[in-house]
Every structure is written in C-alpha cells, then in structure tokens.
Amino acid sequence: MPNRSRTCPDTRTSAPPDPSHGVAKPRVPLAAVAAVACVAQFMVVLDSSIVNVALPSMKTGLGLSASAQQWVVNGYLVAFGGLLLFAARASDLFGRRRTFHIGLVVFSLASLAGGLAQDGWMLLAARVVQGAGAAALAPSSLSLITASHTEPDRRTRAMTWWGVAASSAGAAGIVVGGLLAQLSWRWVMLVNVPIGAGLLIAGLMFLAPTATGRRRSHIDLPGAITVTLSAGALVHGVSAAPDAGWGTPRVIVSLAAGLLLLAAFVAIERRSSDPLVPPGILSLANVRMGNILTLCMGAVLTAPLFFLSLYLQQVLGQSAVRTGLSLLPMVAVISIGVLLSQKLIPRVGARRLVGIGGAIAAAGLAWLGRIPVHSDYVAHVLLPTVVVAAGTSLTMMPAIVASTSGIAPRNAGVASGLLNMCRQLGAALGLAVLVTIATTVTSHSTGSGNTAVVDGYRIAFYALAALSLVTAVLAQRLKPAQDTTAAANPSDTG
C-alpha cells in the first residue's frame, strides 16, 4: 500500500498569528484594548487636575490650610510619580492585566474614601492612596497599547488617542470639576467610582492574562522605596519654604534628604540584578531626551490650570461652574492639537515640532503674565489660554513617541512608567516651586490684597514661559534618525 502521508495534504492548519500578542482575549478587537487604555489614562490624569476648581470649597468644608490645599494636589502627584517605576516593573514581571486591575480597585476605593472624608487628614490620605492606584494604572495603560499594537500605523493611531486622553484630561478636569463642585466637592472624588467599576468589568471581559515568562524575577524594592521617598522629600522641602523659610532646618533637611535618597536610588539601580529601569532603555538617546522633555512639560501643563483656577475664583469671584466653562476652550484646542501633531511629526519632524510648540506656549504664558486684578475674559484669559493650549498640544506626541520608540515589548511597562513618572514628578515639583515663587513675590509685594496675589501669579506665569522656551531648546537635541518616525518598530533594546 502506498504511503499516502507524502501525497495527501495535511488538513490541520496552524492557528493564525495573534495580532494582539496575547494582550486581548481571542476575537477581541485591538480597538477595545485601546479604548480601555485611553479611558484609564484619561481618568488618572483627570484626577490630577479635577480637584483644582474644588479647592476653595474643600478648604471651607474641611477647614484646610493653604499648605494643605496644595497637598491635595501634590499628595496625589508625589505618590503617583514616585511609585510609577515600581508599578511599571510589576506590570512587566507579573502581568499587565493583574497590575491594571489592582490599580483600578485601589484607585476606586480611595476615591470613595476621599468623597466620604470627614476631616482634612482623611482627604489627604485618600489622595495619596489614589496616587498609588494611579501609579499602577498609568504604565499598564500605555503598555497595553505598545505591547499589542506592533504595526506602525496602528500603533501611531492608538498612541495618538492615548495622547489625546492624557493631554485633554488635565484641562477637562477643570471643566468637570467646576460642574461637580457646584453640587458638592465630594462628587469630584466620587465620580471615579462608577468609571473605575466600568473599567474593571471591561478589563475582565477584554484583556487576557499576560504570560511574562519571568516569574522568578524580583522587583527592586529598595529602589522603589528610595525614589518615592526622594520625590516626597524634595516636594515637601520646596512647598514648605514659603512659610518656614529656605534657611530653616526643616527645609534644609528635607531637601538634603531628597537629594541623598536620589543618589542612593541611582547607586541601587547600578548594582541591582533586576533594576526598576533596565540600563538598555536609557542608552537610547531619544528616550532619554523624550523623558527630559516630559519632565519639563509636566509643570507647563499642570501649573497654569492651578493658578488660573485660583485667579478666576478667588480674585475675580467666579463660581466653580463658570471657572470650568471659562477654561473649556482649552480642552478643544488641546485635543485638536494632539491629533494634528500626529500628522505633522512625519512632515515637520519631532524636533522642530516641539520647538515650535514650546515657543507658542511660551508666548501664551507670557501673555498670561500680564493678567490684571480686574480682567477682561477674552483678552486676558480666553486668548492666552488658547495660545498656551495650541503650543503644548504640539509637544506631547513627539515626546511620547521619542520616549517609547525602540523599546522591546517585555519592557513596555517600565518605559511607560518612566514617561509617566517624569510627567507627574515634573508637575509636582514644578507646582511646588512655582507656588513658592508666587507666595514669596506676594509677601514682598508693595500692593495689598488681590493686587499682591496677582503680582505673584504674574511672576509664576513668566517663569513657566521661560521653562517652555527651555523645552523648545532642549528638543533640538532629539536625534534626526528617530525624529521623523512616528512609531518605530519595537526592538530588543533594554
């Protein structure tokens, strides 16, 4: 009998390759993964700014001091930024879905606790825990995209929408916060609970468990502790300086401790067998520069909303709702600008685009530096904020692209964590420094009342304009090799 094994075709066919690379469950489209990632990123960035409009009512309701008001914002940002690398590495080692779900649960429960807070310390504690939950969500959200969308065109589109979510959330937080604060400041916190529950259900439905293949690896816990404590000490020292004085032991010890802990973190990373930041990642010049740009832009994106919210409510006497609506045009401009920048990167180049965007934002911030005590909305708020939004929106996507290009899928989480850490710590440290500058100028102003307060705000806006120009100059160090590549294919680097 002839051997039919050579002539009969094998009807068994191999399974088609999984386009999601195991991130999504079978038959779940990549668009669903991108949607979950974008909503999660929108929520965590939204929460860094949504409380700005509600700060006056929080102060009244819970008897918060001026320092405590600042820490309602910075407590979240410090925990968020400080724990990002730890959570990002956990995402790579133990699974994106698991880390994503843990972050959602922690974030949602902390939001519930903050909304039910009966004292100032309870609200501040809830904000810190919220930041810890956000630290788990943010890197896993971007790594869901970078690990599943490996085709350049798809990855570019998904990352653009992720960038839109991240960029517009800061401005949208002012609008949403104003509407919710009109009901009660508690809704500013409680709104996250149903969103978090919906995301948790979507994650369970759409996301597959991640097979990391590195279960025996260990997270660099000493490195995570030192970088978090370093961020907290530095922000505390800077924010305490206006009241205590720069030369007081409290401030000196706090700043010195922050710098020593930062040095200890660098030393630990160099000796660790499983560092939070694999050395191969930072060997990429554009990744390094992209994160430096993101650090600067963290302050440029966050601080103007903080000062404008206080200016509109406490100086001009606007309601929370009117304040939110006054800044609504920023949301539209930022969203449009980020979408436009995706198409401009291949044509103009990331280096030139950040330079142009940084210069435009600097012009708008300098315009805000001329705000009067009695303001005309169109001339002194609407037009300059639109200019600022147009400039900053052009800088976001180039920085994200540079910070994630050439990263291997196994390190997608830590690359995203590094990017988000730079953004959040830039926002926290930048806000602390600028509040210190504004408070110092106000205390030494020859004017009184609102005149002195506005003098402080003006100098803060001028300082932000200078920082935006620095960002534009630094962007010129981006390498042209990756400069025009909107989304490089992931390599084995790192």
Coordinates of C-alpha atoms in Angstrom, one line a residue:
M1 CA 0.0 0.0 0.0
P2 CA 1.5 3.3 -1.0
N3 CA 2.4 5.8 1.7
R4 CA -0.2 8.5 1.5
S5 CA 1.5 10.7 4.0
R6 CA 3.5 12.3 1.2
T7 CA 0.7 12.8 -1.2
C8 CA -2.3 13.7 0.9
P9 CA -2.4 17.3 2.1
D10 CA -2.4 17.9 5.9
T11 CA -5.7 19.3 6.7
R12 CA -4.5 20.5 10.1
T13 CA -3.8 24.2 9.9
S14 CA -1.8 26.2 12.4
A15 CA -3.5 28.9 14.3
P16 CA -3.2 32.3 12.7
P17 CA -0.8 34.7 14.5
D18 CA -2.4 36.6 17.3
P19 CA -2.3 40.3 16.3
S20 CA -2.8 41.4 19.9
H21 CA 0.3 39.5 21.1
G22 CA -1.7 37.9 23.9
V23 CA -2.9 41.2 25.4
A24 CA -6.5 40.8 24.4
K25 CA -8.7 37.7 24.7
P26 CA -9.4 35.8 21.4
R27 CA -11.7 37.6 19.0
V28 CA -11.5 40.9 21.0
P29 CA -10.5 43.7 18.6
L30 CA -7.5 45.8 19.2
A31 CA -9.8 48.9 19.3
A32 CA -11.3 47.6 22.6
V33 CA -7.8 47.3 24.2
A34 CA -7.0 50.8 23.0
A35 CA -10.3 52.2 24.4
V36 CA -9.7 50.6 27.8
A37 CA -6.2 52.1 27.9
C38 CA -7.3 55.5 26.8
V39 CA -10.2 55.8 29.3
A40 CA -7.9 54.6 32.1
Q41 CA -5.3 57.2 31.3
F42 CA -7.9 59.9 31.0
M43 CA -9.2 59.1 34.4
V44 CA -5.8 59.1 36.2
V45 CA -4.7 62.4 34.6
L46 CA -8.1 63.9 35.1
D47 CA -7.8 63.3 38.8
S48 CA -4.6 65.3 39.0
S49 CA -6.4 68.4 38.0
I50 CA -10.1 67.9 38.7
V51 CA -9.7 69.0 42.3
N52 CA -8.2 72.4 41.4
V53 CA -11.6 74.0 41.0
A54 CA -12.9 72.3 44.1
L55 CA -10.1 73.5 46.3
P56 CA -11.9 76.6 47.7
S57 CA -15.0 74.5 48.7
M58 CA -12.7 71.8 50.1
K59 CA -11.0 74.4 52.2
T60 CA -14.3 75.7 53.5
G61 CA -15.8 72.3 54.1
L62 CA -12.9 70.6 55.8
G63 CA -11.0 73.6 57.2
L64 CA -7.9 73.1 55.1
S65 CA -4.9 75.4 55.4
A66 CA -3.2 76.9 52.4
S67 CA -0.4 74.3 52.7
A68 CA -3.0 71.5 52.9
Q69 CA -4.7 72.8 49.8
Q70 CA -1.5 72.4 47.8
W71 CA -1.0 68.9 49.2
V72 CA -4.5 67.9 48.0
V73 CA -2.9 68.2 44.5
N74 CA 0.7 67.3 45.3
G75 CA 0.0 64.3 47.6
Y76 CA -1.6 62.6 44.6
L77 CA 1.2 63.7 42.2
V78 CA 4.0 62.6 44.5
A79 CA 2.5 59.1 45.2
F80 CA 1.7 58.8 41.6
G81 CA 5.1 59.8 40.3
G82 CA 7.1 58.1 43.0
L83 CA 5.5 54.7 42.7
L84 CA 5.3 54.6 38.9
L85 CA 8.6 52.8 38.3
F86 CA 7.7 50.2 40.9
A87 CA 4.3 49.6 39.4
A88 CA 5.6 49.6 35.9
R89 CA 8.1 46.9 36.6
A90 CA 5.4 44.9 38.4
S91 CA 3.4 45.2 35.2
D92 CA 6.2 43.8 33.1
L93 CA 7.1 41.0 35.5
F94 CA 3.7 39.8 36.8
G95 CA 1.2 40.7 34.1
R96 CA -0.3 43.9 32.8
R97 CA -3.9 42.8 33.4
R98 CA -3.2 41.9 37.0
T99 CA -1.5 45.2 37.7
F100 CA -4.2 47.1 35.8
H101 CA -7.0 45.5 37.9
I102 CA -5.2 46.1 41.2
G103 CA -4.7 49.7 40.3
L104 CA -8.3 50.1 39.4
V105 CA -9.5 48.6 42.7
V106 CA -7.1 50.7 44.8
F107 CA -7.9 53.9 42.9
S108 CA -11.7 53.5 43.1
L109 CA -11.8 52.6 46.8
A110 CA -9.5 55.6 47.6
S111 CA -11.8 57.8 45.6
L112 CA -14.8 56.5 47.6
A113 CA -12.9 57.2 50.9
G114 CA -12.0 60.7 49.8
G115 CA -15.5 61.5 48.8
L116 CA -16.7 60.4 52.3
A117 CA -13.9 62.2 54.2
Q118 CA -15.0 64.0 57.3
D119 CA -11.6 65.7 58.1
G120 CA -8.7 67.2 56.2
W121 CA -6.3 64.4 57.0
M122 CA -8.7 61.8 55.7
L123 CA -8.9 63.6 52.4
L124 CA -5.1 64.0 52.1
A125 CA -4.6 60.3 52.9
A126 CA -7.2 59.3 50.3
R127 CA -5.4 61.4 47.7
V128 CA -2.1 59.7 48.5
V129 CA -3.7 56.2 48.1
Q130 CA -5.4 57.4 44.9
G131 CA -1.9 58.3 43.6
A132 CA -0.7 54.8 44.4
G133 CA -3.5 53.3 42.5
A134 CA -2.9 55.6 39.5
A135 CA 0.7 54.6 39.5
A136 CA -0.4 51.0 38.7
L137 CA -2.9 52.2 36.1
A138 CA -0.9 54.6 34.0
P139 CA 2.1 52.5 32.9
S140 CA -0.1 49.4 32.3
S141 CA -2.5 51.5 30.2
L142 CA 0.2 52.6 27.7
S143 CA 2.0 49.2 27.8
L144 CA -1.4 47.6 26.7
I145 CA -1.1 49.7 23.5
T146 CA 2.6 49.3 22.9
A147 CA 2.6 45.6 23.5
S148 CA -0.5 44.8 21.4
H149 CA -0.2 47.4 18.5
T150 CA 3.0 46.3 16.9
E151 CA 2.1 47.5 13.4
P152 CA 3.5 51.1 13.0
D153 CA 0.3 52.6 11.6
R154 CA -2.0 51.1 14.2
R155 CA 0.4 51.9 17.0
T156 CA 0.6 55.5 15.9
R157 CA -3.2 55.9 15.8
A158 CA -3.6 54.2 19.2
M159 CA -0.9 56.2 20.8
T160 CA -2.3 59.4 19.4
W161 CA -5.7 58.8 21.0
W162 CA -3.8 57.8 24.2
G163 CA -2.0 61.2 23.9
V164 CA -5.3 63.0 23.4
A165 CA -6.7 61.4 26.5
A166 CA -3.6 62.3 28.6
S167 CA -3.4 65.9 27.2
S168 CA -7.0 66.8 27.3
A169 CA -7.7 65.3 30.7
G170 CA -5.8 68.0 32.6
A171 CA -7.9 70.8 31.0
A172 CA -11.1 68.7 31.1
G173 CA -10.6 68.2 34.9
I174 CA -11.1 71.9 35.4
V175 CA -14.4 71.8 33.5
V176 CA -15.7 68.6 35.1
G177 CA -14.5 69.7 38.5
G178 CA -16.4 73.0 38.2
L179 CA -19.6 71.3 37.3
L180 CA -19.4 68.8 40.0
A181 CA -18.2 71.2 42.7
Q182 CA -21.4 73.2 42.1
L183 CA -23.2 70.2 43.6
S184 CA -20.6 69.3 46.2
W185 CA -16.8 68.9 46.3
R186 CA -17.4 65.3 47.3
W187 CA -18.6 64.5 43.8
V188 CA -15.2 65.4 42.5
M189 CA -13.9 62.3 44.2
L190 CA -17.0 60.1 43.9
V191 CA -17.2 60.4 40.2
N192 CA -14.3 58.0 39.8
V193 CA -16.2 55.1 41.4
P194 CA -18.6 54.2 38.6
I195 CA -15.9 54.9 36.0
G196 CA -13.5 52.6 37.8
A197 CA -16.2 49.9 38.1
G198 CA -16.9 50.1 34.4
L199 CA -13.2 49.8 33.5
L200 CA -12.8 46.8 35.8
I201 CA -15.6 45.0 34.0
A202 CA -14.2 45.9 30.6
G203 CA -10.8 44.7 31.7
L204 CA -12.1 41.3 32.8
M205 CA -14.0 41.0 29.5
F206 CA -11.4 42.1 27.0
L207 CA -7.9 41.6 28.5
A208 CA -6.0 38.3 28.6
P209 CA -3.7 37.3 31.4
T210 CA -0.1 38.2 30.4
A211 CA 2.4 35.5 30.2
T212 CA 5.6 37.3 31.3
G213 CA 7.9 34.3 31.3
R214 CA 9.9 36.0 34.2
R215 CA 8.0 34.9 37.3
R216 CA 11.2 34.3 39.2
S217 CA 12.4 37.8 38.8
H218 CA 12.3 40.1 41.7
I219 CA 11.2 43.8 41.9
D220 CA 13.8 46.2 43.1
L221 CA 12.0 47.1 46.3
P222 CA 14.9 49.3 47.8
G223 CA 15.0 51.2 44.5
A224 CA 11.2 51.8 44.6
I225 CA 11.3 53.0 48.2
T226 CA 14.2 55.4 47.7
V227 CA 12.8 57.0 44.6
T228 CA 9.4 57.5 46.2
L229 CA 10.8 59.0 49.4
S230 CA 13.2 61.2 47.4
A231 CA 10.3 62.7 45.4
G232 CA 8.2 63.3 48.6
A233 CA 11.1 64.9 50.5
L234 CA 12.0 67.2 47.6
V235 CA 8.4 68.4 47.1
H236 CA 7.9 68.8 50.8
G237 CA 11.0 70.9 51.2
V238 CA 10.1 73.2 48.3
S239 CA 6.5 73.6 49.3
A240 CA 7.4 74.3 53.0
A241 CA 9.9 77.0 52.1
P242 CA 7.5 80.0 51.7
D243 CA 6.1 79.6 55.3
A244 CA 9.2 78.2 57.1
G245 CA 11.9 79.9 55.2
W246 CA 14.6 78.5 52.9
G247 CA 17.3 78.6 55.6
T248 CA 15.3 76.8 58.3
P249 CA 16.4 73.3 59.4
R250 CA 13.1 71.8 58.3
V251 CA 13.5 72.9 54.7
I252 CA 17.3 72.2 54.5
V253 CA 16.9 68.7 56.0
S254 CA 14.0 67.9 53.7
L255 CA 15.9 69.0 50.5
A256 CA 19.1 67.3 51.6
A257 CA 17.3 64.1 52.3
G258 CA 15.6 64.2 48.9
L259 CA 18.9 64.6 47.1
L260 CA 20.7 61.9 49.2
L261 CA 17.8 59.5 48.5
L262 CA 18.0 60.3 44.8
A263 CA 21.7 59.5 44.8
A264 CA 21.0 56.3 46.7
F265 CA 18.4 55.3 44.1
V266 CA 21.0 55.7 41.3
A267 CA 23.5 53.6 43.3
I268 CA 21.0 50.9 43.9
E269 CA 19.9 50.8 40.3
R270 CA 23.5 50.3 39.2
R271 CA 24.1 47.3 41.5
S272 CA 20.6 45.6 41.2
S273 CA 20.3 42.4 39.3
D274 CA 16.7 43.4 38.4
P275 CA 16.7 47.3 38.4
L276 CA 13.5 49.2 38.0
V277 CA 15.0 50.9 34.9
P278 CA 17.0 48.4 32.8
P279 CA 20.1 50.2 31.6
G280 CA 19.4 49.4 28.0
I281 CA 16.4 51.7 28.0
L282 CA 18.3 54.8 28.9
S283 CA 21.0 54.0 26.4
L284 CA 18.6 55.3 23.7
A285 CA 19.4 59.0 23.3
N286 CA 15.8 59.9 22.2
V287 CA 14.3 58.0 25.1
R288 CA 16.4 60.0 27.5
M289 CA 15.6 63.3 25.9
G290 CA 11.9 62.4 25.5
N291 CA 11.6 61.9 29.2
I292 CA 13.5 65.1 30.0
L293 CA 11.1 67.0 27.8
T294 CA 8.1 65.3 29.5
L295 CA 9.5 66.3 32.9
C296 CA 9.5 70.0 31.8
M297 CA 6.1 69.7 30.2
G298 CA 4.6 68.2 33.3
A299 CA 4.9 71.6 35.0
V300 CA 3.9 73.6 31.9
L301 CA 0.7 71.5 31.6
T302 CA -0.3 71.4 35.3
A303 CA 0.7 74.7 36.9
P304 CA -1.3 77.1 34.7
L305 CA -4.5 75.4 35.5
F306 CA -3.8 75.6 39.2
F307 CA -3.1 79.3 39.1
L308 CA -5.9 80.2 36.7
S309 CA -8.4 78.3 38.8
L310 CA -7.4 80.3 41.9
Y311 CA -7.3 83.5 39.9
L312 CA -10.7 83.2 38.4
Q313 CA -12.4 82.1 41.7
Q314 CA -10.5 83.9 44.4
V315 CA -9.6 87.1 42.6
L316 CA -12.3 87.6 40.0
G317 CA -15.0 85.9 42.2
Q318 CA -16.3 83.5 39.6
S319 CA -18.2 80.4 40.6
A320 CA -16.8 76.9 40.2
V321 CA -19.0 76.2 37.2
R322 CA -18.2 79.5 35.5
T323 CA -14.5 78.8 36.1
G324 CA -14.8 75.4 34.4
L325 CA -16.6 76.9 31.4
S326 CA -14.1 79.7 31.1
L327 CA -11.4 77.2 30.6
L328 CA -13.4 74.9 28.3
P329 CA -11.9 76.1 25.1
M330 CA -8.5 74.8 26.2
V331 CA -9.9 71.2 26.1
A332 CA -11.0 71.5 22.5
V333 CA -7.7 73.1 21.4
I334 CA -5.6 70.6 23.2
S335 CA -7.5 67.6 21.7
I336 CA -7.3 69.1 18.2
G337 CA -3.7 70.0 18.5
V338 CA -2.6 66.5 19.6
L339 CA -4.5 64.9 16.7
L340 CA -2.9 67.4 14.3
S341 CA 0.6 66.7 15.7
Q342 CA 0.3 63.0 14.7
K343 CA 0.2 64.1 11.0
L344 CA 2.8 66.8 11.5
I345 CA 5.5 64.6 13.0
P346 CA 6.5 62.8 9.8
R347 CA 6.4 66.0 7.8
V348 CA 7.9 68.5 10.2
G349 CA 9.8 66.3 12.5
A350 CA 9.5 65.8 16.3
R351 CA 12.5 68.1 17.0
R352 CA 11.1 71.0 15.0
L353 CA 7.5 70.4 16.2
V354 CA 8.5 70.6 19.9
G355 CA 10.5 73.7 19.2
I356 CA 7.5 75.4 17.5
G357 CA 5.1 74.2 20.2
G358 CA 7.3 75.3 23.0
A359 CA 7.7 78.8 21.6
I360 CA 4.0 79.2 21.0
A361 CA 3.2 78.0 24.6
A362 CA 5.9 80.4 25.9
A363 CA 4.2 83.3 24.1
G364 CA 0.8 82.4 25.6
L365 CA 2.3 82.1 29.1
A366 CA 4.0 85.4 28.8
W367 CA 0.6 86.9 27.8
L368 CA -0.9 85.4 31.0
G369 CA 1.9 87.1 32.9
R370 CA 0.1 90.4 32.2
I371 CA -3.2 89.4 33.9
P372 CA -4.7 92.4 35.7
V373 CA -6.7 92.5 39.0
H374 CA -9.8 93.3 37.1
S375 CA -9.8 91.1 34.0
D376 CA -11.5 91.2 30.6
Y377 CA -12.1 87.5 29.9
V378 CA -11.5 87.5 26.2
A379 CA -8.3 89.5 26.2
H380 CA -6.7 88.2 29.5
V381 CA -8.0 84.6 29.8
L382 CA -9.5 83.1 26.7
L383 CA -7.0 84.2 24.0
P384 CA -3.8 83.5 26.0
T385 CA -5.1 80.1 27.3
V386 CA -5.9 79.1 23.7
V387 CA -2.4 80.0 22.6
V388 CA -0.9 78.0 25.5
A389 CA -3.1 75.0 24.7
A390 CA -2.1 75.2 21.0
G391 CA 1.6 75.2 21.9
T392 CA 1.6 72.5 24.5
S393 CA -0.6 70.2 22.4
L394 CA 2.0 70.1 19.7
T395 CA 4.7 69.0 22.1
M396 CA 3.0 66.0 23.7
M397 CA 3.0 63.4 20.9
P398 CA 6.7 63.9 19.8
A399 CA 7.8 63.4 23.4
I400 CA 5.7 60.3 23.8
V401 CA 7.0 58.9 20.5
A402 CA 10.6 59.6 21.5
S403 CA 10.2 58.1 25.0
T404 CA 8.7 54.8 23.7
S405 CA 10.5 54.2 20.3
G406 CA 12.7 51.2 20.1
I407 CA 11.5 49.6 23.3
A408 CA 11.1 45.8 23.5
P409 CA 7.6 44.6 24.4
R410 CA 9.0 43.0 27.6
N411 CA 10.0 46.5 28.8
A412 CA 6.9 48.3 27.6
G413 CA 5.6 48.8 31.1
V414 CA 8.8 50.3 32.6
A415 CA 9.2 52.6 29.6
S416 CA 5.6 53.8 30.1
G417 CA 6.3 54.1 33.8
L418 CA 9.4 56.2 33.2
L419 CA 7.4 58.5 30.9
N420 CA 4.5 58.9 33.3
M421 CA 6.9 59.4 36.3
C422 CA 8.7 62.2 34.6
R423 CA 5.4 63.9 33.8
Q424 CA 3.9 63.6 37.3
L425 CA 7.1 64.5 39.2
G426 CA 7.6 67.4 36.8
A427 CA 4.1 68.6 37.6
A428 CA 4.5 68.1 41.4
L429 CA 8.0 69.7 41.7
G430 CA 7.1 72.4 39.2
L431 CA 3.9 73.3 41.0
A432 CA 5.7 73.3 44.4
V433 CA 8.5 75.6 43.0
L434 CA 6.0 78.0 41.3
V435 CA 3.7 78.2 44.4
T436 CA 6.9 79.1 46.4
I437 CA 7.8 81.8 43.9
A438 CA 4.3 83.2 43.8
T439 CA 3.9 83.2 47.6
T440 CA 7.3 84.9 48.1
V441 CA 6.5 87.6 45.5
T442 CA 3.1 88.2 47.1
S443 CA 4.6 88.5 50.6
H444 CA 7.1 91.1 49.3
S445 CA 4.7 93.0 47.0
T446 CA 4.2 96.7 47.6
G447 CA 0.5 96.1 46.8
S448 CA -2.2 94.7 49.1
G449 CA -5.0 92.2 48.9
N450 CA -5.7 90.8 45.4
T451 CA -3.1 93.1 43.9
A452 CA -0.3 91.4 45.8
V453 CA -1.7 88.0 45.0
V454 CA -1.9 88.8 41.2
D455 CA 1.7 90.0 41.4
G456 CA 2.7 86.5 42.5
Y457 CA 0.7 84.8 39.8
R458 CA 2.3 87.0 37.1
I459 CA 5.8 86.0 38.0
A460 CA 4.8 82.4 38.1
F461 CA 3.4 82.6 34.6
Y462 CA 6.6 84.3 33.4
A463 CA 8.7 81.5 35.0
L464 CA 6.5 79.0 33.1
A465 CA 7.1 80.9 29.9
A466 CA 10.9 80.6 30.4
L467 CA 10.5 76.8 31.1
S468 CA 8.6 76.4 27.9
L469 CA 11.4 78.1 26.0
V470 CA 13.9 75.8 27.7
T471 CA 11.8 72.8 26.5
A472 CA 11.9 74.1 22.9
V473 CA 15.7 74.5 23.0
L474 CA 16.2 71.0 24.6
A475 CA 14.1 69.4 21.9
Q476 CA 16.8 70.3 19.3
R477 CA 18.9 67.5 20.8
L478 CA 16.5 64.9 19.5
K479 CA 18.3 62.7 17.0
P480 CA 17.1 63.0 13.4
A481 CA 17.3 59.2 13.0
Q482 CA 14.1 58.8 15.0
D483 CA 13.0 62.4 14.6
T484 CA 10.6 61.7 11.7
T485 CA 9.5 58.2 12.7
A486 CA 6.1 58.4 14.4
A487 CA 6.3 55.0 15.8
A488 CA 9.3 52.9 15.5
N489 CA 9.0 49.1 15.5
P490 CA 9.8 47.7 18.9
S491 CA 13.3 46.2 19.1
D492 CA 15.0 44.1 21.7
T493 CA 16.7 47.1 23.2
G494 CA 16.6 47.0 27.0

